[in-house]
Amino acid sequence: MVVRKNVAGGVRDDRLTLDGFLFLNTLFIQRGRHETTWTILRRFGYSDTLELSTDYLFPPLHVPPGCSTELNHFGYQFVQRVFEKHDQDHDGTLSLAELQDLFSVFPAPPWGPQLLQEVRTEAGRLSLHGYLCQWTLVTYLDVRRCLEHLGYLGYPTLCKQDSQAHAITVTREKRLDQEKGQTQRNVLLCKVVGARGVGKSAFLQAFLGRGLGHQETGELYKVPAVYVINTVQVNGQEKYLILCEVDAGSLLSTASDAACDVACLMFDGTDPQSFAVCTSVYKRYYMDGQIPCLFISSKADLPEGVSLPGLSPAEFCRRHRLPTPTPFSCAGPGEPSTAVFTRLATIATFPYLVHGELHTTSFWLRVTLGAVGAAVAAVLSFSLYRVLVKSR
């Protein structure tokens, strides 16, 4: 009766058709009666080892060069429902056991041991916020893997769509964002570049609300995280910001990919030599491009080192029309300030703002010179007019 009512052609001559059979088993799964489906499969000779087809796990999704991938609201709604299903104690977090239960439909755990270093956690448990951040990170970095994960969770069947590509949005080209002077992307990538030892890893963990003391004592930090992700507010709109740690030495020694939405060039305020490394990276990769940059002076709680001959960090930034270096420290007892991360996301969203911090006197000097130039041009034009009149 159920099949006749819900599937046209599901029953023929009082027998189940293929469509009816598939519908009935889908219904068993949706209602949590997985053992019934397994009983049917074993009856026809299948073992516990089943593999989903490649065509199902990896549906076609075209991502042109310069575009990125994000979960859309359909995707977020689906993965949130999965979270709520496995949050059995309804405390708003997933314990290790609940997380393992969620992973049970995968042939191997989809997220590695670095998970708890990549997102915010609550007492070592994965909150909904951190969970959504992790899905956002995977979608941005490896959309093919995201499609695979959604496939194992049954997105096409449960959401009644042709494929899990329905949950993905492909953004417009970066070139168009640069032409318009702002981006509509909800996920932004910041590369944190600097010499070894300047505090890049501490900076990444500070973005997750972890001060230096917490980072040093936690067992969590034995597995290094190259990426971290959290949300920030930009003009009242929530954005996901991904920080990626990059060693400056690797950028300078190889032709590495320096592309991102904003570059954070970090130097140790107590070690002037580390600033020289940042200037080399800036001149090689960013000076002639359109990627906005922000210099960060780390370890601001310590005395500054003796300056090397040449331009100071502030003078260098002024000469290249960059914002003054931002001091940063996460050595305090409380949560580190989030102001610098909001600033990075704002610059990534509105790249033209990176040049909006020139000194006021410089602005008025340009205005004055412009006015003087206009006056001189007017005088010359009038003098030329008088000469022409007299020559007649």
Coordinates of C-alpha atoms in Angstrom, one line a residue:
M1 CA 0.0 0.0 0.0
V2 CA 2.8 2.5 0.9
V3 CA 4.6 1.8 -2.4
R4 CA 1.5 2.1 -4.5
K5 CA 0.7 5.4 -2.8
N6 CA 4.1 7.0 -3.1
V7 CA 5.7 5.6 -6.3
A8 CA 4.0 5.7 -9.7
G9 CA 4.6 2.3 -11.3
G10 CA 6.2 0.9 -8.1
V11 CA 3.9 -2.1 -8.1
R12 CA 2.9 -4.1 -11.2
D13 CA 0.8 -7.2 -11.2
D14 CA 1.0 -7.2 -7.4
R15 CA 4.8 -7.4 -7.6
L16 CA 7.4 -4.7 -6.7
T17 CA 9.2 -3.1 -9.7
L18 CA 12.8 -1.8 -9.4
D19 CA 11.5 1.7 -8.5
G20 CA 9.2 0.3 -5.8
F21 CA 12.0 -1.9 -4.4
L22 CA 14.4 1.0 -4.2
F23 CA 11.8 3.2 -2.6
L24 CA 11.0 0.6 0.1
N25 CA 14.6 0.1 1.1
T26 CA 15.1 3.9 1.1
L27 CA 12.2 4.1 3.5
F28 CA 13.7 1.4 5.8
I29 CA 16.9 3.4 5.9
Q30 CA 15.2 6.7 6.6
R31 CA 13.3 5.2 9.4
G32 CA 16.4 3.7 11.0
R33 CA 15.6 0.1 10.0
H34 CA 19.0 -0.6 8.5
E35 CA 19.0 -4.2 9.6
T36 CA 16.1 -5.0 7.2
T37 CA 18.1 -3.7 4.2
W38 CA 21.2 -5.6 5.3
T39 CA 19.1 -8.8 5.6
I40 CA 17.9 -8.4 2.0
L41 CA 21.4 -7.7 0.8
R42 CA 22.9 -10.8 2.5
R43 CA 20.0 -12.9 1.2
F44 CA 21.3 -12.2 -2.3
G45 CA 24.9 -12.9 -1.4
Y46 CA 26.4 -9.6 -0.4
S47 CA 28.8 -9.4 2.5
D48 CA 29.5 -6.5 4.9
T49 CA 31.8 -4.9 2.4
L50 CA 30.0 -2.6 0.0
E51 CA 31.4 0.1 -2.2
L52 CA 29.5 3.1 -3.7
S53 CA 30.2 3.8 -7.3
T54 CA 32.6 6.5 -8.4
D55 CA 29.9 8.2 -10.4
Y56 CA 27.7 8.5 -7.3
L57 CA 30.5 9.7 -5.0
F58 CA 32.1 12.2 -7.4
P59 CA 29.4 13.8 -9.6
P60 CA 30.5 16.3 -12.2
L61 CA 31.1 19.8 -10.9
H62 CA 32.9 22.4 -13.0
V63 CA 35.1 24.9 -11.1
P64 CA 36.7 27.4 -13.5
P65 CA 40.2 28.8 -12.7
G66 CA 40.0 31.7 -10.3
C67 CA 36.8 30.4 -8.7
S68 CA 36.3 28.8 -5.3
T69 CA 33.8 26.4 -3.8
E70 CA 31.5 26.9 -0.8
L71 CA 28.6 25.1 0.8
N72 CA 25.3 26.8 0.1
H73 CA 22.4 27.0 2.5
F74 CA 21.1 23.6 1.3
G75 CA 24.4 22.0 2.2
Y76 CA 24.6 23.7 5.6
Q77 CA 21.1 22.7 6.5
F78 CA 21.9 19.1 5.6
V79 CA 25.1 18.8 7.6
Q80 CA 23.5 20.5 10.5
R81 CA 20.7 17.9 10.5
V82 CA 23.4 15.2 10.6
F83 CA 25.0 16.9 13.6
E84 CA 21.7 17.1 15.5
K85 CA 21.0 13.5 14.7
H86 CA 24.3 12.3 16.3
D87 CA 24.2 14.8 19.2
Q88 CA 22.5 12.2 21.3
D89 CA 22.7 14.0 24.7
H90 CA 21.6 17.3 23.1
D91 CA 24.4 19.3 24.6
G92 CA 25.3 21.2 21.4
T93 CA 28.6 19.3 21.0
L94 CA 29.8 16.0 19.7
S95 CA 31.8 13.8 22.0
L96 CA 34.5 11.4 20.7
A97 CA 31.9 8.6 20.8
E98 CA 29.3 10.6 19.0
L99 CA 31.8 11.7 16.4
Q100 CA 32.8 8.1 15.8
D101 CA 29.2 7.2 15.4
L102 CA 28.8 9.9 12.7
F103 CA 32.0 8.5 11.0
S104 CA 30.6 5.0 11.0
V105 CA 29.1 5.3 7.5
F106 CA 32.5 6.2 6.0
P107 CA 35.1 3.6 5.0
A108 CA 37.7 5.6 7.0
P109 CA 37.4 8.6 9.3
P110 CA 37.0 11.6 7.0
W111 CA 38.8 14.1 9.3
G112 CA 42.2 13.5 10.8
P113 CA 43.7 14.0 14.2
Q114 CA 44.4 17.7 13.4
L115 CA 40.6 18.4 13.5
L116 CA 40.7 19.8 17.1
Q117 CA 43.5 22.2 16.1
E118 CA 41.7 23.5 13.0
V119 CA 38.5 24.7 14.6
R120 CA 37.2 26.0 17.9
T121 CA 36.3 23.4 20.5
E122 CA 34.5 23.3 23.8
A123 CA 36.4 21.4 26.5
G124 CA 37.8 19.1 23.8
R125 CA 34.4 18.4 22.2
L126 CA 33.3 19.5 18.7
S127 CA 30.7 22.3 18.8
L128 CA 28.2 22.9 16.0
H129 CA 30.2 26.1 15.2
G130 CA 33.4 24.1 14.8
Y131 CA 31.7 21.4 12.9
L132 CA 30.3 23.8 10.3
C133 CA 33.7 25.4 10.1
Q134 CA 35.3 22.1 9.3
W135 CA 32.8 21.4 6.6
T136 CA 33.5 24.8 5.2
L137 CA 37.2 24.2 5.2
V138 CA 36.9 20.9 3.4
T139 CA 34.6 22.3 0.8
Y140 CA 37.0 25.2 0.1
L141 CA 40.2 23.2 0.0
D142 CA 39.0 19.9 -1.6
V143 CA 35.5 20.0 -3.0
R144 CA 35.9 16.6 -4.5
R145 CA 36.4 15.2 -1.0
C146 CA 33.4 17.2 0.2
L147 CA 31.2 15.6 -2.5
E148 CA 32.4 12.2 -1.4
H149 CA 31.6 12.8 2.2
L150 CA 28.1 14.1 1.4
G151 CA 27.6 11.1 -0.8
Y152 CA 28.4 8.7 2.0
L153 CA 25.9 10.6 4.2
G154 CA 23.2 10.1 1.6
Y155 CA 22.6 13.7 0.5
P156 CA 21.0 12.8 -2.9
T157 CA 18.6 10.4 -1.4
L158 CA 17.7 12.2 1.8
C159 CA 17.4 15.6 0.0
K160 CA 15.8 14.2 -3.1
Q161 CA 18.3 15.6 -5.5
D162 CA 20.2 14.2 -8.5
S163 CA 23.5 14.6 -6.8
Q164 CA 25.3 16.2 -3.9
A165 CA 26.6 18.9 -6.2
H166 CA 23.3 20.6 -5.4
A167 CA 24.9 21.5 -2.0
I168 CA 27.8 23.4 -3.6
T169 CA 28.1 27.0 -4.8
V170 CA 30.9 27.9 -7.2
T171 CA 31.9 31.6 -6.8
R172 CA 32.6 34.0 -9.5
E173 CA 36.2 34.5 -10.8
K174 CA 38.6 36.4 -8.5
R175 CA 39.4 38.7 -11.5
L176 CA 35.8 40.0 -11.4
D177 CA 36.0 40.6 -7.7
Q178 CA 39.2 42.6 -8.2
E179 CA 37.6 44.7 -11.0
K180 CA 34.6 45.5 -8.7
G181 CA 36.8 46.3 -5.7
Q182 CA 34.9 43.9 -3.4
T183 CA 34.0 40.2 -3.1
Q184 CA 30.8 38.4 -2.5
R185 CA 32.5 35.3 -1.3
N186 CA 31.6 34.0 2.2
V187 CA 34.9 32.1 2.6
L188 CA 38.2 34.0 2.5
L189 CA 41.7 32.7 2.5
C190 CA 44.6 34.5 4.3
K191 CA 48.1 33.2 3.9
V192 CA 50.2 33.9 7.0
V193 CA 53.8 34.2 5.7
G194 CA 56.9 34.6 7.8
A195 CA 60.3 33.2 8.8
R196 CA 60.5 30.3 11.1
G197 CA 60.0 31.2 14.8
V198 CA 58.1 34.5 14.3
G199 CA 54.9 33.0 15.9
K200 CA 52.8 31.9 12.9
S201 CA 51.5 28.8 14.6
A202 CA 50.6 30.8 17.8
F203 CA 48.9 33.3 15.6
L204 CA 46.7 30.6 14.0
Q205 CA 45.7 29.2 17.3
A206 CA 45.0 32.6 18.7
F207 CA 42.4 32.9 16.0
L208 CA 40.6 30.0 17.7
G209 CA 40.7 31.8 21.0
R210 CA 43.7 30.0 22.4
G211 CA 46.3 32.1 24.2
L212 CA 50.0 31.1 24.3
G213 CA 49.8 29.4 27.7
H214 CA 46.9 27.2 26.6
Q215 CA 48.9 26.3 23.4
E216 CA 52.0 25.2 25.4
T217 CA 50.2 23.0 27.9
G218 CA 47.6 21.2 25.8
E219 CA 48.1 17.7 24.6
L220 CA 46.1 18.8 21.6
Y221 CA 49.0 20.5 19.9
K222 CA 51.3 17.6 19.2
V223 CA 49.8 17.5 15.6
P224 CA 50.5 20.8 13.8
A225 CA 47.7 22.5 11.9
V226 CA 48.6 24.2 8.6
Y227 CA 45.0 25.6 8.4
V228 CA 42.6 27.0 10.9
I229 CA 39.1 28.4 10.3
N230 CA 36.7 30.6 12.2
T231 CA 34.1 33.2 11.6
V232 CA 34.4 37.0 11.8
Q233 CA 32.0 39.9 11.2
V234 CA 32.6 42.2 8.3
N235 CA 30.2 45.1 8.1
G236 CA 27.6 43.1 10.0
Q237 CA 27.9 40.0 7.7
E238 CA 29.4 36.7 8.9
K239 CA 32.4 35.5 6.9
Y240 CA 34.5 32.4 7.2
L241 CA 38.2 33.2 7.4
I242 CA 40.8 30.5 6.7
L243 CA 44.4 31.1 7.9
C244 CA 47.1 29.1 6.2
E245 CA 50.6 29.0 7.6
V246 CA 53.3 29.4 5.0
D247 CA 57.1 29.3 5.7
A248 CA 58.7 32.3 3.9
G249 CA 61.8 30.2 3.2
S250 CA 59.7 27.8 1.0
L251 CA 58.2 30.8 -0.9
L252 CA 61.6 32.3 -1.6
S253 CA 63.3 29.1 -2.6
T254 CA 60.6 27.6 -4.8
A255 CA 57.9 28.9 -7.2
S256 CA 55.2 28.3 -4.7
D257 CA 51.5 29.4 -5.0
A258 CA 51.2 32.7 -3.1
A259 CA 47.6 33.4 -4.3
C260 CA 45.0 34.2 -1.6
D261 CA 42.4 36.8 -0.7
V262 CA 44.8 38.7 1.7
A263 CA 48.4 38.1 2.7
C264 CA 49.5 38.5 6.3
L265 CA 53.3 39.1 6.4
M266 CA 54.4 38.3 9.9
F267 CA 57.7 39.4 11.5
D268 CA 59.1 39.1 15.0
G269 CA 59.2 42.6 16.5
T270 CA 62.3 41.6 18.5
D271 CA 64.2 40.3 15.4
P272 CA 64.6 42.9 12.6
Q273 CA 66.1 40.3 10.3
S274 CA 62.7 38.6 10.2
F275 CA 61.2 41.8 8.7
A276 CA 63.8 41.7 5.9
V277 CA 62.5 38.2 5.0
C278 CA 58.9 39.6 4.8
T279 CA 60.0 42.5 2.5
S280 CA 61.6 40.0 0.2
V281 CA 58.4 38.0 0.0
Y282 CA 56.4 41.1 -0.6
K283 CA 58.6 42.3 -3.4
R284 CA 58.7 39.0 -5.1
Y285 CA 55.0 38.0 -4.9
Y286 CA 52.7 40.9 -3.9
M287 CA 54.2 44.3 -4.7
D288 CA 53.0 44.3 -8.4
G289 CA 49.9 42.3 -7.8
Q290 CA 46.4 43.0 -6.6
I291 CA 46.4 40.9 -3.4
P292 CA 46.1 43.2 -0.4
C293 CA 48.8 42.8 2.3
L294 CA 49.0 43.5 6.0
F295 CA 52.3 43.4 8.0
I296 CA 52.0 42.0 11.5
S297 CA 54.6 42.6 14.2
S298 CA 54.4 39.6 16.5
K299 CA 55.6 39.3 20.2
A300 CA 54.5 42.9 20.8
D301 CA 54.7 42.2 24.6
L302 CA 58.5 42.0 24.3
P303 CA 61.0 44.9 23.8
E304 CA 61.8 45.7 20.1
G305 CA 65.1 44.6 18.7
V306 CA 67.8 46.9 17.3
S307 CA 66.9 48.2 13.9
L308 CA 69.0 47.2 10.9
P309 CA 70.3 49.8 8.4
G310 CA 67.6 50.9 6.0
L311 CA 63.9 51.6 6.2
S312 CA 62.1 50.8 9.4
P313 CA 58.9 48.6 9.1
A314 CA 56.7 51.8 9.4
E315 CA 58.8 53.6 6.8
F316 CA 58.7 50.6 4.4
C317 CA 54.9 50.4 4.6
R318 CA 54.5 54.1 4.1
R319 CA 56.7 54.1 1.0
H320 CA 54.7 51.2 -0.5
R321 CA 51.3 52.7 0.5
L322 CA 50.6 49.9 3.0
P323 CA 48.9 50.1 6.4
T324 CA 51.3 50.6 9.4
P325 CA 52.4 47.3 10.8
T326 CA 49.9 45.9 13.3
P327 CA 51.4 44.8 16.7
F328 CA 50.1 41.5 18.0
S329 CA 50.6 39.3 21.1
C330 CA 48.8 36.3 22.5
A331 CA 50.9 36.0 25.7
G332 CA 48.2 37.4 28.0
P333 CA 46.1 35.2 30.4
G334 CA 42.8 35.8 28.5
E335 CA 41.6 35.1 25.0
P336 CA 43.6 37.0 22.4
S337 CA 42.1 40.0 20.7
T338 CA 40.2 39.3 17.5
A339 CA 40.6 42.8 16.1
V340 CA 43.5 41.9 13.7
F341 CA 41.5 38.9 12.3
T342 CA 38.5 41.1 11.6
R343 CA 40.8 43.6 9.9
L344 CA 42.3 40.9 7.7
A345 CA 38.8 39.7 6.6
T346 CA 37.7 43.3 6.0
I347 CA 40.7 44.0 3.8
A348 CA 40.1 40.7 1.9
T349 CA 36.5 41.7 1.3
F350 CA 37.3 45.3 0.3
P351 CA 40.9 45.3 -1.0
Y352 CA 40.9 49.0 -1.8
L353 CA 40.8 49.7 2.0
V354 CA 44.4 48.6 2.3
H355 CA 45.4 51.9 0.8
G356 CA 43.0 54.0 2.9
E357 CA 45.3 54.5 5.9
L358 CA 47.7 57.0 4.5
H359 CA 48.6 59.8 6.9
T360 CA 46.2 62.8 6.9
T361 CA 48.9 65.2 6.0
S362 CA 49.7 63.1 3.0
F363 CA 46.1 63.4 1.9
W364 CA 46.0 67.2 2.3
L365 CA 49.3 67.5 0.5
R366 CA 47.9 65.7 -2.5
V367 CA 44.8 67.9 -2.4
T368 CA 47.0 71.0 -2.2
L369 CA 49.2 70.0 -5.0
G370 CA 46.2 69.2 -7.1
A371 CA 44.7 72.6 -6.4
V372 CA 48.0 74.3 -7.2
G373 CA 48.3 72.4 -10.4
A374 CA 44.8 73.4 -11.5
A375 CA 45.6 77.0 -10.7
V376 CA 48.8 77.0 -12.8
A377 CA 47.0 75.3 -15.7
A378 CA 44.3 78.0 -15.6
V379 CA 46.8 80.9 -15.6
L380 CA 48.7 79.4 -18.5
S381 CA 45.5 78.8 -20.4
F382 CA 44.4 82.5 -19.9
S383 CA 47.9 83.8 -20.9
L384 CA 47.8 81.7 -24.0
Y385 CA 44.3 83.0 -24.8
R386 CA 45.5 86.7 -24.5
V387 CA 48.5 86.0 -26.8
L388 CA 46.3 84.5 -29.4
V389 CA 43.8 87.4 -29.2
K390 CA 46.6 90.0 -29.7
S391 CA 48.1 88.1 -32.6
R392 CA 44.8 88.6 -34.5

